[in-house]
Coordinates of C-alpha atoms in Angstrom, one line a residue:
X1 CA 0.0 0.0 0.0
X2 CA 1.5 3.6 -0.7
X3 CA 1.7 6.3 1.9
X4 CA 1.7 9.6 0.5
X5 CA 4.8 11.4 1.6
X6 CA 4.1 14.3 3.7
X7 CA 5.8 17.2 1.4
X8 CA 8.6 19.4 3.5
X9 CA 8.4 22.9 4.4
X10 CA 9.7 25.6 2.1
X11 CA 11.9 28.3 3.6
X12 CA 13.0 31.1 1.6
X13 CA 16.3 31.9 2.3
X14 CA 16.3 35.2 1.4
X15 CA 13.0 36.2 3.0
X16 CA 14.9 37.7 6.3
X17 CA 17.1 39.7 4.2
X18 CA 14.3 41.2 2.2
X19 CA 12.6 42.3 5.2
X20 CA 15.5 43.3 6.8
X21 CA 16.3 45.2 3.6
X22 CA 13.1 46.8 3.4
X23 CA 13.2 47.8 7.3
X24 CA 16.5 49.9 6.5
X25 CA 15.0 51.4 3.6
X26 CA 12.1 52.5 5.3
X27 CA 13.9 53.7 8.2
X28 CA 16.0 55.8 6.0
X29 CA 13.3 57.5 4.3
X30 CA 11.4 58.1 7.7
X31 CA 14.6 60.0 8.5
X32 CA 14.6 61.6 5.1
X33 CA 11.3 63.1 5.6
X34 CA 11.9 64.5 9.5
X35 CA 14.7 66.5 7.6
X36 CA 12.8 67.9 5.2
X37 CA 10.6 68.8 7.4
X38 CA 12.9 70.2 10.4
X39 CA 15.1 71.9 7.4
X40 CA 11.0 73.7 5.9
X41 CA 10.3 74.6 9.9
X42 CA 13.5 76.2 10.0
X43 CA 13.4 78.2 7.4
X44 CA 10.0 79.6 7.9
X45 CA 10.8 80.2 11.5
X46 CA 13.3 82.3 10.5
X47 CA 11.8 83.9 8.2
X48 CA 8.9 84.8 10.5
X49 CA 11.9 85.5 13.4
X50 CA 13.4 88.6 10.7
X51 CA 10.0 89.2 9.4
X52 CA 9.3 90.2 13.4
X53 CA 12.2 92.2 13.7
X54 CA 14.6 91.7 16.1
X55 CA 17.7 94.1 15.1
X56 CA 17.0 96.8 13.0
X57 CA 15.5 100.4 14.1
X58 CA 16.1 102.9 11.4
X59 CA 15.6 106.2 11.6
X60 CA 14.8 109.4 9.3
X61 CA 17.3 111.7 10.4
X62 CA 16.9 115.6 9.9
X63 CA 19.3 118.2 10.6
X64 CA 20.4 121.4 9.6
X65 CA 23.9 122.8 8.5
X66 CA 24.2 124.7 11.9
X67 CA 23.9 121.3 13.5
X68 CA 25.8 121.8 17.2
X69 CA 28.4 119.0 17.3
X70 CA 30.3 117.1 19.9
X71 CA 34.0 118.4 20.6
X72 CA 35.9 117.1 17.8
X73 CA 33.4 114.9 16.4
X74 CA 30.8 115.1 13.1
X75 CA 28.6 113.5 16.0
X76 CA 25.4 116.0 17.2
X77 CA 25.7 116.9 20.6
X78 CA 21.9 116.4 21.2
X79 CA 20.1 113.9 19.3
X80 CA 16.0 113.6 20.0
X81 CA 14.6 110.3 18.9
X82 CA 10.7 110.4 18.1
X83 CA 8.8 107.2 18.0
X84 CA 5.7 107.3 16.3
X85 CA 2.8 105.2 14.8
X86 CA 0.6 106.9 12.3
X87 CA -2.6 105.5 13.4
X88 CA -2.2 106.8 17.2
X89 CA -4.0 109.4 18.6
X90 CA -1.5 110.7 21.2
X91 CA 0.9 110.6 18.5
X92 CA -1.2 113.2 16.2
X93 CA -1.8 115.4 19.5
X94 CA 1.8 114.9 20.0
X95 CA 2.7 116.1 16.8
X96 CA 0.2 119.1 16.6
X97 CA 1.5 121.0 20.3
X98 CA 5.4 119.6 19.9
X99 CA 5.9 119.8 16.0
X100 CA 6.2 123.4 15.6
X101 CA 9.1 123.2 18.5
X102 CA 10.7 120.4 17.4
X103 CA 11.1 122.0 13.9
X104 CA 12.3 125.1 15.2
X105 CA 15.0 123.3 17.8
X106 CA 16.2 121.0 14.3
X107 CA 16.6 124.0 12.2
X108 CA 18.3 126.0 14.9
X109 CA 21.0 123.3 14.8
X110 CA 20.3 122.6 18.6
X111 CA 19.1 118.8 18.1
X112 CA 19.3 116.7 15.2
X113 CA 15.9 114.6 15.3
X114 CA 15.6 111.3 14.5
X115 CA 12.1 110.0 12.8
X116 CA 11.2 106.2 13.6
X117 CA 7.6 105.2 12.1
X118 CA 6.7 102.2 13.7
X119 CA 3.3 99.7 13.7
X120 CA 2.1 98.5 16.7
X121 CA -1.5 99.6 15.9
X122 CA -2.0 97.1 13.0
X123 CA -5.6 95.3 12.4
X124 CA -7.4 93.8 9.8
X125 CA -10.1 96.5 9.5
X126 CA -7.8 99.1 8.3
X127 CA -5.9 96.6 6.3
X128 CA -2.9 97.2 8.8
X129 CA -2.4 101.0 8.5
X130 CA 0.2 101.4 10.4
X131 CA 2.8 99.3 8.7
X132 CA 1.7 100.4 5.2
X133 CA 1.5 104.5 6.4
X134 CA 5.3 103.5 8.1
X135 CA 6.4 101.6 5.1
X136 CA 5.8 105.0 2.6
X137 CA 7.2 107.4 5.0
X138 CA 10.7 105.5 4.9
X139 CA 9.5 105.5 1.2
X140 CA 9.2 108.9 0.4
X141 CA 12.5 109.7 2.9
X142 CA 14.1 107.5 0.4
X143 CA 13.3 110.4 -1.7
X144 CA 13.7 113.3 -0.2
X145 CA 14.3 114.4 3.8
X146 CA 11.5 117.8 2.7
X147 CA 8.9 115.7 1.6
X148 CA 9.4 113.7 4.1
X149 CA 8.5 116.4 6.4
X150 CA 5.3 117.3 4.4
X151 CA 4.0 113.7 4.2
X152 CA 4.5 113.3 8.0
X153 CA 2.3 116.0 8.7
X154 CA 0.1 115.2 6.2
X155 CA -0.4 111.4 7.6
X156 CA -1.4 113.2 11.4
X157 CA -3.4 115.3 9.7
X158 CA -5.4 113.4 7.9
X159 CA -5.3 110.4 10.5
X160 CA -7.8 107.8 10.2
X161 CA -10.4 107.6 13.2
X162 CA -8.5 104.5 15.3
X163 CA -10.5 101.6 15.0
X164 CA -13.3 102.9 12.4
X165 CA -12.1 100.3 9.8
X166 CA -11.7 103.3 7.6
X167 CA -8.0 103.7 6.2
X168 CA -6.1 105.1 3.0
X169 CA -4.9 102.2 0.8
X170 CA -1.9 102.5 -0.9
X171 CA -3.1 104.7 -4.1
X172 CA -4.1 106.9 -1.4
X173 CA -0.5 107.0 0.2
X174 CA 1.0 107.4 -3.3
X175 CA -0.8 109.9 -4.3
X176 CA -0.2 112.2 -0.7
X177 CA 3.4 111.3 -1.6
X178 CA 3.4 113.0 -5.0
X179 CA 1.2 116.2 -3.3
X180 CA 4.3 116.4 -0.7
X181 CA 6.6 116.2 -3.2
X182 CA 8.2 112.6 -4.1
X183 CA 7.5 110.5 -7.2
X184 CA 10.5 108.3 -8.2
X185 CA 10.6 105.2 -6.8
X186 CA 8.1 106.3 -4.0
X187 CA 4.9 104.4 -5.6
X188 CA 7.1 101.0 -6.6
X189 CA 8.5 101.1 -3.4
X190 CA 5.1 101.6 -1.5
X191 CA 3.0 99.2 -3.8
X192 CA 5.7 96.4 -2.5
X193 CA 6.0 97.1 1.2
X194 CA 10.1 97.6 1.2
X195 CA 10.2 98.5 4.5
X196 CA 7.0 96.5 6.3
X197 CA 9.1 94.1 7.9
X198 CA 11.4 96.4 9.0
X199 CA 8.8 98.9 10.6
X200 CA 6.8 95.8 12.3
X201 CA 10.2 94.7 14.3
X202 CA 11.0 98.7 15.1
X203 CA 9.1 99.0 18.7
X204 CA 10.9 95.3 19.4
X205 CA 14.3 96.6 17.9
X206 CA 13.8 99.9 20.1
X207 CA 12.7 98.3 23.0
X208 CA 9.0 100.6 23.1
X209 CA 6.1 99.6 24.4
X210 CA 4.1 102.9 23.4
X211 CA 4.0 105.4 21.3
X212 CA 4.8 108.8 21.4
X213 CA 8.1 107.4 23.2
X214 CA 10.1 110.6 22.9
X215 CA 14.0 110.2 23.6
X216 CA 16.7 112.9 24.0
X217 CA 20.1 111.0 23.5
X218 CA 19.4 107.7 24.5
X219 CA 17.5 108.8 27.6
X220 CA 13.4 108.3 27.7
X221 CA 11.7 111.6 28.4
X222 CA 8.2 112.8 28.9
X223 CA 8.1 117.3 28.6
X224 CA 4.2 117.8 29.9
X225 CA 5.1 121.2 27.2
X226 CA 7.7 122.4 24.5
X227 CA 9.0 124.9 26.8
X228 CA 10.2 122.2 29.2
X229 CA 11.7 119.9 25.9
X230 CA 13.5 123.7 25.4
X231 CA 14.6 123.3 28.6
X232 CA 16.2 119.8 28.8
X233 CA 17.5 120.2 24.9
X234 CA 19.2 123.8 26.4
X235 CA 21.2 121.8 29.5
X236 CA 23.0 119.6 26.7
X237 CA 23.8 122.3 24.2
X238 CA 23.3 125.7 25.7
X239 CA 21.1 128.3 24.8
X240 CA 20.7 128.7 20.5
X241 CA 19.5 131.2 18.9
X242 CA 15.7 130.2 17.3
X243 CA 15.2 127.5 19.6
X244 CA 12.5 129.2 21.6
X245 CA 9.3 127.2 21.9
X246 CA 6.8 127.5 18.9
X247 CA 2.7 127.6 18.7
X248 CA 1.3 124.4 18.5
X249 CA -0.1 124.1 14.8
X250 CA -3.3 124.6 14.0
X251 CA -6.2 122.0 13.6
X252 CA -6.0 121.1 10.2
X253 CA -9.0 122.7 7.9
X254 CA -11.5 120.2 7.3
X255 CA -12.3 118.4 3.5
X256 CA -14.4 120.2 1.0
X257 CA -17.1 118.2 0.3

């Protein structure tokens, strides 16, 4: 009688080299991916870290050729730092009682002021104002130091009511640029935002918290009046001839309808 003859298991050989293969390949591609992706997180990271600011607080500086200087030195004696956001309030009020003073201390050579347009009043109902406004004043400085001057007071002037949702967009900007006095470059470099992410790190840069923050070398000060900035600008350099306190401008005439 035959017996059938029980047939022997199979191995494959090679069966614990494939998976052991295929575990090495898939381990290396798991590590490629966590690369990838550490290397995308850096570099977006980054590039929100620089788009924040952290280094850079530039200034508009305006002088005049009697400019006071230190003892042997190009350096001004006095230097008062003004740190502003277009869409403040206080900043407007600041600029319409201190302006006139301030202009008249610059051109007297007693202080050479420093401009810094920040934006720590951005929101999405005005379409973020305060960099864009910002951004074209370092635009139009670009151009000229005058019309820089002119477009400054102009912005205050015409300051949008602080959270009305109601804001100039760009053309607007460009085209109070041209009325002050710059062209040129001014409407390429507004339409592009040159300066937005410098202008969005400034307060950081500065290390402000609020604006007006008015500085007079270095050293935060508050004058309650522009006879009392005369004052502390006068115990640096002296007393100049034309840097007596100014009338605060007036209001601004309001818009033909």
């Amino acid at each position: 009688m035959a017996t059938n003859k029980k047939s022997q298991p199979r191995y494959d050989l090679k069966a614990q080299d494939r998976k052991r293969n295929l575990a090495i390949q898939l381990g290396l591609t798991a590590i490629v991916v966590i690369f990838a992706v550490a290397l995308v997180l850096y570099i977006v990271m980054g590039h929100d870290k620089k788009t924040a600011g952290t280094g850079e607080a530039q200034a508009v500086r305006i002088t005049s050729n009697s400019l006071i200087k230190k003892d042997g030195s190009d350096e001004p004696k006095a230097v008062l730092g003004l740190y502003e956001d277009f869409q403040c309030p206080h900043c407007r009020d600041f600029e319409k009682a201190f302006g006139p003073t301030i202009t008249a201390l610059t051109n007297s050579g007693a202080v050479a002021t420093d401009y810094f347009m920040v934006s720590i009043l951005n929101s999405s109902a005005n379409q973020n104002y305060s960099t864009r406004a910002a951004n074209a004043a370092y635009c139009v400085a670009d151009e000229s130091k005058d019309a820089f001057l002119r477009f400054h007071g102009a912005l205050f002037s015409q300051q949008p009511e602080e959270g009305s949702g109601v804001a100039p967009q760009n053309s607007q900007l460009i085209e109070t640029a041209r009325q002050a006095g710059a062209a040129g470059g001014v409407p390429d470099c507004i339409t592009k935002g040159k300066y937005d992410a410098m202008v969005e790190g400034l307060a950081k840069a500065a290390k402000i918290t609020a604006t007006p923050t008015i500085r007079l070398n270095g050293e935060e000060i508050s004058p309650a009046t522009p006879e009392e900035l005369v004052s502390k600008v006068k115990a640096i350099v002296g007393d100049v001839p034309g840097m007596q306190p100014a009338p605060a401008a007036p209001a601004p005439a309001p818009a033909a309808r």
